[in-house]
Coordinates of C-alpha atoms and ligand atoms in Angstrom, one line a residue:
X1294 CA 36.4 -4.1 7.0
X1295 CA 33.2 -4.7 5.0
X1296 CA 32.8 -4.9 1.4
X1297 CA 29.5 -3.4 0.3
X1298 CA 29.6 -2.6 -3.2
X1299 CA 28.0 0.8 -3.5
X1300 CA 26.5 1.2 -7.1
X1301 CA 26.7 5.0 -8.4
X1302 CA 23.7 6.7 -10.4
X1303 CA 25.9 6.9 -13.3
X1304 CA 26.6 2.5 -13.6
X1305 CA 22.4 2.2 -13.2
X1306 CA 22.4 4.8 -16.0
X1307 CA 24.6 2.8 -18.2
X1308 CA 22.3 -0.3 -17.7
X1309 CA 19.5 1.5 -19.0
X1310 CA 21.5 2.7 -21.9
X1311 CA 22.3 -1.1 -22.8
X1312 CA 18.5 -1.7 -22.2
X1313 CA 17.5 0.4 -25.2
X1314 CA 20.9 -1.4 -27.4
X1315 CA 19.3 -4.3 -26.7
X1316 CA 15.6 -3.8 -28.1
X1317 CA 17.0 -4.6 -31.7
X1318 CA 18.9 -7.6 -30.9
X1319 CA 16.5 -9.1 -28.8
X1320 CA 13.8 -9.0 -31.4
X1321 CA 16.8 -10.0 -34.2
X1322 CA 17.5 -13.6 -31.7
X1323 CA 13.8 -14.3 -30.7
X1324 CA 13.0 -13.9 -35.2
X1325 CA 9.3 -11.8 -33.9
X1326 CA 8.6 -8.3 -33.2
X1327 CA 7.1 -8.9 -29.2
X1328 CA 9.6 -11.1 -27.8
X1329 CA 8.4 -12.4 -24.5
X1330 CA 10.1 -13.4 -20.8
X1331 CA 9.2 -15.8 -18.0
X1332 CA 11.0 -14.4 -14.8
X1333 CA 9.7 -17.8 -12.0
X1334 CA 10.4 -16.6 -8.6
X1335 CA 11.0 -18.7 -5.8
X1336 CA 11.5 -18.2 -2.0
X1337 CA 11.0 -14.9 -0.2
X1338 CA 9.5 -11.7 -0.6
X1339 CA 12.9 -10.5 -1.1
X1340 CA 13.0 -12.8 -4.5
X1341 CA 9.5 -11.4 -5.3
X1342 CA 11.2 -7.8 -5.1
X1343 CA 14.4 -8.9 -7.4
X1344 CA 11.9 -10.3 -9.8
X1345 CA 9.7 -6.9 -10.0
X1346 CA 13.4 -5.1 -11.0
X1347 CA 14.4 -8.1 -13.6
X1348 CA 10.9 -7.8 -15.4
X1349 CA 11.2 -3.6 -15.0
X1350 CA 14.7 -4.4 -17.1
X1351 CA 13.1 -6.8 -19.5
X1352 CA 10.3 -4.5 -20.1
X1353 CA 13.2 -1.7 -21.0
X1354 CA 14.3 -4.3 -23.2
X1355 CA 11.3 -4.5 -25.5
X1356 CA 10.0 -7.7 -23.9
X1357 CA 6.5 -9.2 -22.5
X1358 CA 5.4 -11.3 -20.5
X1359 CA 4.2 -15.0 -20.2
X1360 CA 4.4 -18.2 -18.0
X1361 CA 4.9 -20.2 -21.0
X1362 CA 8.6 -21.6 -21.4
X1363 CA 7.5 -23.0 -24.5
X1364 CA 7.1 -19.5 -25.4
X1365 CA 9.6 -17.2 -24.1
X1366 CA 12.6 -16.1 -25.4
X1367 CA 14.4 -15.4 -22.2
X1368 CA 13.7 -17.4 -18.8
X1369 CA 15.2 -15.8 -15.7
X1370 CA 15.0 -18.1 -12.8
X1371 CA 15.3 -16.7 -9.7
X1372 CA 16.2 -19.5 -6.7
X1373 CA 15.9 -19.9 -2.9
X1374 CA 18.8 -21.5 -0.9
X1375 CA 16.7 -21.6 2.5
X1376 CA 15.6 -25.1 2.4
X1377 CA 17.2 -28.8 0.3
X1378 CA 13.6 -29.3 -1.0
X1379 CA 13.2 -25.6 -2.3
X1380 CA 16.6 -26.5 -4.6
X1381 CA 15.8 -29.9 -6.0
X1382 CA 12.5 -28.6 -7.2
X1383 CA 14.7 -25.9 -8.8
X1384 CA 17.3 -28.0 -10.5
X1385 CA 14.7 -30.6 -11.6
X1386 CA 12.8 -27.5 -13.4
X1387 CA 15.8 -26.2 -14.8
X1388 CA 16.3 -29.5 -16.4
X1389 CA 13.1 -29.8 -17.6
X1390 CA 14.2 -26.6 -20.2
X1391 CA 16.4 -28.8 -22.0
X1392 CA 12.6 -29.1 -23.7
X1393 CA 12.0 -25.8 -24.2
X1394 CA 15.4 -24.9 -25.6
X1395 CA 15.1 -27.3 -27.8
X1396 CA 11.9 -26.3 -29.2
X1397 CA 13.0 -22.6 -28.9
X1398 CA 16.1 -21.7 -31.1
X1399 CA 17.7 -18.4 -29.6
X1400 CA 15.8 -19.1 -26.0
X1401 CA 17.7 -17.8 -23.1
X1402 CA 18.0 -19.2 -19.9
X1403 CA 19.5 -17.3 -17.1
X1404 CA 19.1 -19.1 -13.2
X1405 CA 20.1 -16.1 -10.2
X1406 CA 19.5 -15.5 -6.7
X1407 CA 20.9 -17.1 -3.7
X1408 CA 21.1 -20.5 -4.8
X1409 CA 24.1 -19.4 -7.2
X1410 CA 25.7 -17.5 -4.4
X1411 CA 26.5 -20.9 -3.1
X1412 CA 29.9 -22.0 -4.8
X1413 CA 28.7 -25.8 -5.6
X1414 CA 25.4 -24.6 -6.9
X1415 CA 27.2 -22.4 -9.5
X1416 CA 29.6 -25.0 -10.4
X1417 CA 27.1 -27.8 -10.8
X1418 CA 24.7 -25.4 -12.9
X1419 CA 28.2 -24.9 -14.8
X1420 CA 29.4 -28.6 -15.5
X1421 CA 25.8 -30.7 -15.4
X1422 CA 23.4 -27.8 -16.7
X1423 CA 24.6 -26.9 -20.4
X1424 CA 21.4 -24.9 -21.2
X1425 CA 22.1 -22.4 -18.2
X1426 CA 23.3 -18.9 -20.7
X1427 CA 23.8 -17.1 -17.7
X1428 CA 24.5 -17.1 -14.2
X1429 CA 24.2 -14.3 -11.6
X1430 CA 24.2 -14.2 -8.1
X1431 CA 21.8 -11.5 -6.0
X1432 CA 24.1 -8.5 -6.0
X1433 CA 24.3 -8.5 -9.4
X1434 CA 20.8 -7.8 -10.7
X1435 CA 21.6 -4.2 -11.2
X1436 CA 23.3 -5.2 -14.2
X1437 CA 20.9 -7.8 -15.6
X1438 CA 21.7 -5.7 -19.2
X1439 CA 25.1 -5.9 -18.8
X1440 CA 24.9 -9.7 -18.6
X1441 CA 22.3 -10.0 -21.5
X1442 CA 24.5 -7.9 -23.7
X1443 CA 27.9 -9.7 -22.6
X1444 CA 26.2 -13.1 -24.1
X1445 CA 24.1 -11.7 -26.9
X1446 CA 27.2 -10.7 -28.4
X1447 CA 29.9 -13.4 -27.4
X1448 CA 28.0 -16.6 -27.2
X1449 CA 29.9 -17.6 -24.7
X1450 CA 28.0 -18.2 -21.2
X1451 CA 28.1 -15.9 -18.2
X1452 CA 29.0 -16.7 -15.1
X1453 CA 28.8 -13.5 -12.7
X1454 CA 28.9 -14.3 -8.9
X1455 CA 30.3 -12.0 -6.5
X1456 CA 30.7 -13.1 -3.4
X1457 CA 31.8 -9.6 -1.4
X1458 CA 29.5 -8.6 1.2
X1459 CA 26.8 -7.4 -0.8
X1460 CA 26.0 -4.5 -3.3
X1461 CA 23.7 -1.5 -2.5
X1462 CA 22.0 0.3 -5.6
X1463 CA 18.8 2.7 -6.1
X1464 CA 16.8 3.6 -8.7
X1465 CA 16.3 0.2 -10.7
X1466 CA 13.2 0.1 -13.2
X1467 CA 10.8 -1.9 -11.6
X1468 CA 7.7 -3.6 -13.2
X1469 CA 5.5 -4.4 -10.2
X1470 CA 3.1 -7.4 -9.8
X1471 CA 0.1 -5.5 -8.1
X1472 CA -0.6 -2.0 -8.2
X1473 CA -2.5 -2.0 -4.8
X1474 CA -0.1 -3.9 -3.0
X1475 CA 3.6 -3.2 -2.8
X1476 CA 7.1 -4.6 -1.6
X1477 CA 9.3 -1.7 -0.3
X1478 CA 12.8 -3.3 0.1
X1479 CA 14.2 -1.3 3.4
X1480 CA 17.3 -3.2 4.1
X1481 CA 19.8 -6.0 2.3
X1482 CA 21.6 -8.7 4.4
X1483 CA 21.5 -10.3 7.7
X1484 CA 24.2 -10.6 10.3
X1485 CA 22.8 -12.8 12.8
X1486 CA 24.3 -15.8 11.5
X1487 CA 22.2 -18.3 13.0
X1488 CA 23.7 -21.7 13.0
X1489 CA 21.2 -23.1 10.7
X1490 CA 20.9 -20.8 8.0
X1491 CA 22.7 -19.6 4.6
X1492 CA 21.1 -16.5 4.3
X1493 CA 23.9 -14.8 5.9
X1494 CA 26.0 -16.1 2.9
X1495 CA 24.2 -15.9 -0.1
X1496 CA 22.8 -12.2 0.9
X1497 CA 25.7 -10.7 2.7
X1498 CA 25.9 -7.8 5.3
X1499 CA 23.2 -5.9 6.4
X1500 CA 22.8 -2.8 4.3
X1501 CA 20.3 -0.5 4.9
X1502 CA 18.8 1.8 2.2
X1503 CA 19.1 6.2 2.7
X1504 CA 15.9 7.0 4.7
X1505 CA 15.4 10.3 1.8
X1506 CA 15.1 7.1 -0.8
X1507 CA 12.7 5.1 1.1
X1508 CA 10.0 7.9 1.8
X1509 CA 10.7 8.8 -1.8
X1510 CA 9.9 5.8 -3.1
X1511 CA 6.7 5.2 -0.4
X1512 CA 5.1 8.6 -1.8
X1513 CA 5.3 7.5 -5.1
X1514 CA 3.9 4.2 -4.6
X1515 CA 1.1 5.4 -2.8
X1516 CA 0.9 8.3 -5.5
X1517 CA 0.2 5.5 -7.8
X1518 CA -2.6 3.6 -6.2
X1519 CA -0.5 1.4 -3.7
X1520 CA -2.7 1.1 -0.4
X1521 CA -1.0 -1.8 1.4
X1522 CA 2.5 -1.4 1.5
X1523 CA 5.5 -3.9 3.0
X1524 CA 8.2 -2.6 4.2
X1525 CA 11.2 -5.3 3.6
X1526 CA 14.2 -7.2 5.2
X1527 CA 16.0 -9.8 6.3
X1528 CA 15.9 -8.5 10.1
X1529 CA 13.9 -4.9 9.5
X1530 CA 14.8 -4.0 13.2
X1531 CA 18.3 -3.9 12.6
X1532 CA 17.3 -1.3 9.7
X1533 CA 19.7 1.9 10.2
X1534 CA 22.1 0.5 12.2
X1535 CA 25.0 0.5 9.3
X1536 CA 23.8 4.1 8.0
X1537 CA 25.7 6.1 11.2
X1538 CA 22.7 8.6 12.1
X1539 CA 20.4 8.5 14.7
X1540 CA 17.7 6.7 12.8
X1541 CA 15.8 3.7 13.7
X1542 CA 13.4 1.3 11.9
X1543 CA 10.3 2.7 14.5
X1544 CA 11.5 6.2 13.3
X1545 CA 11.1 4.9 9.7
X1546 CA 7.5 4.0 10.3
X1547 CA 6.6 6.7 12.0
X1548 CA 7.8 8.8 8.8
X1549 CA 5.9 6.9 6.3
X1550 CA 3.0 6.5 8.6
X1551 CA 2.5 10.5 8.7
X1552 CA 2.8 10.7 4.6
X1553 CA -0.6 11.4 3.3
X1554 CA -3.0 8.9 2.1
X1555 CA -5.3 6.2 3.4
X1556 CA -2.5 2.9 3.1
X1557 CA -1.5 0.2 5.2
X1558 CA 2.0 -0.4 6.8
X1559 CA 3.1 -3.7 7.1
X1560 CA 7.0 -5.0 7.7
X1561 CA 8.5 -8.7 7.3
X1562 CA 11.1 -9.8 9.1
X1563 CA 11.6 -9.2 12.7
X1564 CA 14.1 -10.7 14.7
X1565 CA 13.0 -11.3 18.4
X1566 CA 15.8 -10.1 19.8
X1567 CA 16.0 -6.3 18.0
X1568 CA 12.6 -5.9 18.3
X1569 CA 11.6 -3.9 21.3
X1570 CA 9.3 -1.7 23.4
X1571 CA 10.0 1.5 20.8
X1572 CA 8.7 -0.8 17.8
X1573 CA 5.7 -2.0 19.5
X1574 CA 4.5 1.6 21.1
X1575 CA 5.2 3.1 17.3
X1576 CA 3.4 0.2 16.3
X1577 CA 0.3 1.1 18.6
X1578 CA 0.7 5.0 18.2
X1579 CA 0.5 5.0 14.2
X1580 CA -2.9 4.8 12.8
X1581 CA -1.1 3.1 9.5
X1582 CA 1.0 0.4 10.7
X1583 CA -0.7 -2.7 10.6
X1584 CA -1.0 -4.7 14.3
X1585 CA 0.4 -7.9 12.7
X1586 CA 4.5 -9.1 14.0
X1587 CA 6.1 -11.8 11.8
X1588 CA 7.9 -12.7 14.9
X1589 CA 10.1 -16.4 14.0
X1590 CA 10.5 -18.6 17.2
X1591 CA 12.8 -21.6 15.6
X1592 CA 12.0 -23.4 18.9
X1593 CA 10.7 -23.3 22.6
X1594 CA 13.4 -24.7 24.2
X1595 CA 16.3 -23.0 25.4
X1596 CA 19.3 -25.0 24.9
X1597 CA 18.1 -25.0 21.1
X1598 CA 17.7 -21.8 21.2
X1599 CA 21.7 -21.3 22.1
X1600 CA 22.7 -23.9 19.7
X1601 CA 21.0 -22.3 16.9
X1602 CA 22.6 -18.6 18.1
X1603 CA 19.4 -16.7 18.1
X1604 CA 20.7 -14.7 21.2
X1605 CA 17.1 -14.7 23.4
X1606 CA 15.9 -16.9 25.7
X1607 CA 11.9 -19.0 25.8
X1608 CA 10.8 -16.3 28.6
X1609 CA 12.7 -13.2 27.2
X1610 CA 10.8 -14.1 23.8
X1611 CA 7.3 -14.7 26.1
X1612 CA 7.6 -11.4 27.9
X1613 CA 8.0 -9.7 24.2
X1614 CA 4.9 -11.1 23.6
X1615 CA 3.5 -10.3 26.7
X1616 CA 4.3 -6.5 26.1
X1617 CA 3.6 -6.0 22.7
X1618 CA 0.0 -7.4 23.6
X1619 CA 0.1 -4.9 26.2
X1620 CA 0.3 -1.8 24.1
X1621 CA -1.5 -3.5 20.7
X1622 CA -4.3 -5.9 22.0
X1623 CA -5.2 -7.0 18.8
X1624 CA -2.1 -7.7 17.7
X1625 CA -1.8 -10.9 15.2
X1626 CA 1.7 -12.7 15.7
X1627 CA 2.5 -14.9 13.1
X1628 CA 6.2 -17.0 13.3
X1629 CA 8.6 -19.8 11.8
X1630 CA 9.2 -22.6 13.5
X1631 CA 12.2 -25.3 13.0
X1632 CA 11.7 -29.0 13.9
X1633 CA 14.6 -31.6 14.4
X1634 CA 17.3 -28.9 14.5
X1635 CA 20.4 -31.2 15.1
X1636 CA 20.6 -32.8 18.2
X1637 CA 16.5 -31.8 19.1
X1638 CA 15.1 -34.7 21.3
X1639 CA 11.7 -35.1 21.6
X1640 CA 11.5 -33.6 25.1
X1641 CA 13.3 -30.7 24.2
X1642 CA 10.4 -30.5 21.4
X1643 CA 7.9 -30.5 23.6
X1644 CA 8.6 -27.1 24.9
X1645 CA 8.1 -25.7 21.4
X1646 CA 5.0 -27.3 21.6
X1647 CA 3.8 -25.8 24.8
X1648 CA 5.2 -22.1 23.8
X1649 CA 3.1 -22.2 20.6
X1650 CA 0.0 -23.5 23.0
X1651 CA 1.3 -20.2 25.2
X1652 CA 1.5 -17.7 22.7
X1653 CA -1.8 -18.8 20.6
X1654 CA 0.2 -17.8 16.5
X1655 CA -2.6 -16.8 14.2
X1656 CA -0.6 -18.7 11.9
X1657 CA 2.5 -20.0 11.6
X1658 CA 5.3 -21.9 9.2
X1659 CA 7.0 -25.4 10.3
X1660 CA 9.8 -26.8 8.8
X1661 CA 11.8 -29.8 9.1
X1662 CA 15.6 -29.0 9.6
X1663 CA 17.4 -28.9 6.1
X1664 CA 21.3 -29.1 6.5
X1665 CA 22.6 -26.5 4.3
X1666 CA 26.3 -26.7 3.3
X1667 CA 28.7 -24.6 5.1
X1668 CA 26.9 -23.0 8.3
X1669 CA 27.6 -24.1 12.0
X1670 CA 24.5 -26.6 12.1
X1671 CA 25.5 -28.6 9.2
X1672 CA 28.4 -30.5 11.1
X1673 CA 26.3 -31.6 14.4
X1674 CA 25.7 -34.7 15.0
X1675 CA 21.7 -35.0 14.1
X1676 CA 20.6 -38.2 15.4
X1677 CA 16.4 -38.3 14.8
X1678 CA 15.9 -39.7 11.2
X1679 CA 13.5 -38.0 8.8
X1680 CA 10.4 -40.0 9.9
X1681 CA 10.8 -38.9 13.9
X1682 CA 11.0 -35.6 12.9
X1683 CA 8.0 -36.3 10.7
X1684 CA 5.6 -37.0 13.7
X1685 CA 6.7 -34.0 15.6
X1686 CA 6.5 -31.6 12.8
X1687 CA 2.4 -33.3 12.8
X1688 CA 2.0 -32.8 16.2
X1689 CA 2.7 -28.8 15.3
X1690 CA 1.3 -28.7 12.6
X1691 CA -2.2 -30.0 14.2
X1692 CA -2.0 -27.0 17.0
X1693 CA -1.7 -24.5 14.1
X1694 CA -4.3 -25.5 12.6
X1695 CA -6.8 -25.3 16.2
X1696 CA -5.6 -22.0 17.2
X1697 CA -6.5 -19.7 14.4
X1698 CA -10.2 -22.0 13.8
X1699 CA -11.2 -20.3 17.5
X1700 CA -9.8 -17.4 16.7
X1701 CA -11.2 -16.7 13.7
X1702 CA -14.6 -18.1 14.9
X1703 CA -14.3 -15.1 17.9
X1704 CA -14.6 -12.6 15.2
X1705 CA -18.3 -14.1 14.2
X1706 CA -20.7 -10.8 14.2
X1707 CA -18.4 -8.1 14.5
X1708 CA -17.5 -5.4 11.8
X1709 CA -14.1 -4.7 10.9
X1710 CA -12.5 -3.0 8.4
X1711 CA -10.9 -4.4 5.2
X1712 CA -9.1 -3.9 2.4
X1713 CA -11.0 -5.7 -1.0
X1714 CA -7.6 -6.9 -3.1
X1715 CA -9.1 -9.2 -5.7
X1716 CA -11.5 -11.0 -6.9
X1717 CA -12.3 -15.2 -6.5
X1718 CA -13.9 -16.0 -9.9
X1719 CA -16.9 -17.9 -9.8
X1720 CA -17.1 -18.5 -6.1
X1721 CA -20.2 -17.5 -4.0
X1722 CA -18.1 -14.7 -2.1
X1723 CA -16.6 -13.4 -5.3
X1724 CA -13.9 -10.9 -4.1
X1725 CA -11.2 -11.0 -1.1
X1726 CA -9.8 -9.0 1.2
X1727 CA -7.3 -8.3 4.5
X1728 CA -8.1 -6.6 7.4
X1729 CA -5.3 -4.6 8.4
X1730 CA -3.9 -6.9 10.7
X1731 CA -3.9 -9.0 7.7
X1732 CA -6.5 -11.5 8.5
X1733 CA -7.7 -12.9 4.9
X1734 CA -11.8 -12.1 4.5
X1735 CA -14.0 -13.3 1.5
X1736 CA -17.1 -10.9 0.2
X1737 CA -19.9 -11.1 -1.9
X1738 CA -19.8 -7.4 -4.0
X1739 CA -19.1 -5.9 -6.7
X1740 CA -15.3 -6.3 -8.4
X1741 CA -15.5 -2.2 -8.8
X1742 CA -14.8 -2.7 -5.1
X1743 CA -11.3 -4.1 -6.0
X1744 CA -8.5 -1.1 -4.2
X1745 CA -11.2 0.3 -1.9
X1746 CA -11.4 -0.5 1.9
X1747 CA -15.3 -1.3 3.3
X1748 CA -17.0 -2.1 6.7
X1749 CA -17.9 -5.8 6.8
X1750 CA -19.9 -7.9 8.9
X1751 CA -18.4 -11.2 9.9
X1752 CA -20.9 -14.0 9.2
X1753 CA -19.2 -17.2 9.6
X1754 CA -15.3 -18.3 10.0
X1755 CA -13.1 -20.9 9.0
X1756 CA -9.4 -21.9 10.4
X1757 CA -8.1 -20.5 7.0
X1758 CA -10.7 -17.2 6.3
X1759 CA -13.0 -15.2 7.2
X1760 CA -16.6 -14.8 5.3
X1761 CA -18.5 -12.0 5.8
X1762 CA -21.3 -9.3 3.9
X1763 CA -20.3 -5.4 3.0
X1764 CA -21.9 -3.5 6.1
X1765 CA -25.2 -1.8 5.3
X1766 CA -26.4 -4.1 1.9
Ligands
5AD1961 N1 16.1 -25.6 7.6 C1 14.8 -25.4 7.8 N2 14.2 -24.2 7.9 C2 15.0 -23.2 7.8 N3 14.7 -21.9 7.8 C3 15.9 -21.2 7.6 N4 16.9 -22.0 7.4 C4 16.4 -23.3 7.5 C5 16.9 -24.6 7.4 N5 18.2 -24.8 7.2 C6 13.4 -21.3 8.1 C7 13.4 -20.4 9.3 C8 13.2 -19.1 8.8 C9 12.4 -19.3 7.5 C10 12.4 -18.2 6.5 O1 13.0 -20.5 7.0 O2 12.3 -20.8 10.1 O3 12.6 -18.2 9.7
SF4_1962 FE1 18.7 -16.5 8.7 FE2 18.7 -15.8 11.3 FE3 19.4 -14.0 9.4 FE4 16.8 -14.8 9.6 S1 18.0 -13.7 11.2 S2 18.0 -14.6 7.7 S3 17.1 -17.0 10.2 S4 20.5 -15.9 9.9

């Protein structure tokens, strides 16, 4: 039986009620009238997403903004569990507030996301990190008031992890990074469990958002200037499995591909094994969807690919390749790849190596294998030492970087379309932009040109960017 934590209209309305109780007290602990926040996000686009809700809170709150520490009054940190590295970087910036606090009586320090979820993170953040105020684990950011209030008025900290199999809630305030682009969280959760991951433990079960909520918030995103918009999850084809209609995530695009407006789809992440002939003809068939598949690998090598549970095989992956280039020739595939997943040899390596010379990635993300506590991978035996793995993850890393040079330098003198999202200060091509495949594409123009798509002329190419002049100057 799962436990998904559904969150009624009426418990989100009570937040916001706390939100406005907490204006005066804020201002009362931070002694000024514009008490200020520092929400530092690390990880996914899923973090990003949490963040946007935390600041919308804050901002309910009576806060601004900085990325001082020196200067805030209330520091939410919100962590990444994926990778070792990601949480000593973490935990050696969380020390580093001892500083801050110091210098800031009244500061608050609250650490979240899925780093917390893990039960020796949120003891050690309780025994060796004294500044930590608060801790709370991803499902509970729809309460972020509650939390503030609870230690506002008891001085005691807060520790508030559930570990249930996730929490499903609508209708946060949200205080979003960019107007132009947006994240659109479809889904919560993965259930694919592969053996080297904690996701499945720190975000719980999959959970998929009410279709009628998506599209509503889609129209009002692109009703308030959004024009690239991406659709989120942990494993977006699995979207609508858990919601018992006939509803998949190709039927999801193809509904907020028909709203009006002129906007880009785009969707992060797909699992190779969910993701299917329906996805990629949608994909082809609607004018909006971007022709770009995050599509993660892990390897090239088929016994790995068992041992890390990812349920397809090296040619069952190729031939989904194969096929989605069949119906979307331009199609930009992008993946994650894993190096020195326990027990990897060298040879078994090597086929990783010759799938990514196979496919051709536009780009792609290597990692070396980071044991995390308590999944399957963590107990095999893992005989390659840092520095072996080292030289492999090189070798990948120097076919990344050839593929997407000759594939950029291809598009040298054509004219494709693009989307101008900001603005390089001081460089010669002053503003960028994404084509909708999400290819990145310096200008020279005018910043007014910031939100508005243009014809460009390619000029000249690097393995990183595109450079190019606005069509017609
Ligand atoms: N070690 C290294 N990389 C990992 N990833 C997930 N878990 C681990 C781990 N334990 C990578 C995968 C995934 C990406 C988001 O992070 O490649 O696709
Ligand atoms: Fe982790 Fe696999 Fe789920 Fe992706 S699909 S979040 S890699 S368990």
């Amino acid at each position: 039986m799962s436990q998904i934590n559904y969150i009624s209209e009426d418990k989100i309305e009570e937040q916001l009620a706390l939100c406005s109780e907490l204006i005066p007290l804020i201002r009362a602990r931070s002694e000024t009238d514009a008490p200020l926040a520092f929400v530092d996000t690390y990880g996914c686009q899923q973090n990003e997403s949490d963040s946007e809700q935390i600041r919308g809170f804050l901002s309910l709150m009576g806060c601004g903004f900085t990325t001082d520490e020196f200067l805030a009054d209330i520091i939410v940190i919100n962590t990444c569990a994926v990778r070792e590295h990601a949480e000593m970087r973490i935990l050696g910036n969380v020390g580093a507030l001892n500083h801050t606090k110091k210098a800031k009586k009244g500061q608050i320090i609250a650490v979240c996301g899925c780093m917390v979820r893990q039960e020796h993170m949120e003891e050690k953040l309780k025994k060796s990190y004294p500044i930590v105020d608060i801790v709370f684990g991803p499902d509970e950011v729809w309460r972020f008031p509650e939390l503030i209030m609870r230690l506002v008025k008891g001085r005691k900290r807060v520790f508030e992890v559930t570990r249930l199999d996730g929490s499903l809630f609508e209708n946060l305030p949200r205080r979003r990074d960019s107007k132009l682009k947006a994240w659109l969280s479809i889904m919560y959760g993965c259930n694919n469990f592969c053996t080297y991951c904690i996701v499945p433990y720190t975000r719980g079960r999959e959970r998929s958002r009410k279709p009628e909520d998506i599209l509503m918030e889609a129209k009002e995103l692109i009703a308030s200037g959004a024009r690239d918009i991406t659709l989120l999850g942990q494993n977006v084809n699995s979207y609508g499995k858990d919601l018992g209609i006939d509803y998949d995530f190709a039927d999801l695009i193809k509904d907020i591909n028909a709203l009006e407006g002129d906007f880009i789809i785009r969707f992060m992440t797909s699992h190779p094994k969910d993701a299917g002939e329906k996805l990629f003809k949608t994909m082809a068939e609607c004018s909006k969807a971007a022709h770009h598949i995050h599509l993660p690998v892990q390897a090239g090598n088929n016994r790995v690919l068992k041992a890390m549970n990812r349920h397809y095989t090296r040619e069952e992956y190729l031939e989904k390749v194969r096929l989605a280039r069949e119906y979307m020739p331009d199609l930009v595939i992008t993946t994650d790849i894993i190096v020195g997943f326990p027990g990897e040899t060298p040879e078994e390596f090597e086929d990783t190596l010759s799938l990514v010379n196979e496919v051709r990635y536009d780009s792609m993300f290597t990692f070396i294998y980071s044991p995390r506590v308590g999944t399957k991978a963590a107990a095999m035996p893992d005989p390659l030492s840092r520095a072996e793995k080292q030289i492999l993850c090189d070798k990948l890393t120097d076919a990344a970087n050839t593929i997407p040079k000759e594939k950029h330098a291809e598009y040298v003198g054509r004219t494709v379309r693009v989307l101008v999202d900001g603005v390089n200060e001081g460089e010669e091509y002053n503003l960028s932009s994404r084509t909708k495949e999400g290819r990145l594409v310096h200008l020279k123009g005018c910043p007014e040109m910031v939100g508005s798509f243009a014809e460009v002329k390619i000029t000249s190419s690097t393995t990183w960017a595109l450079f190019g002049e606005i069509s017609g100057q």
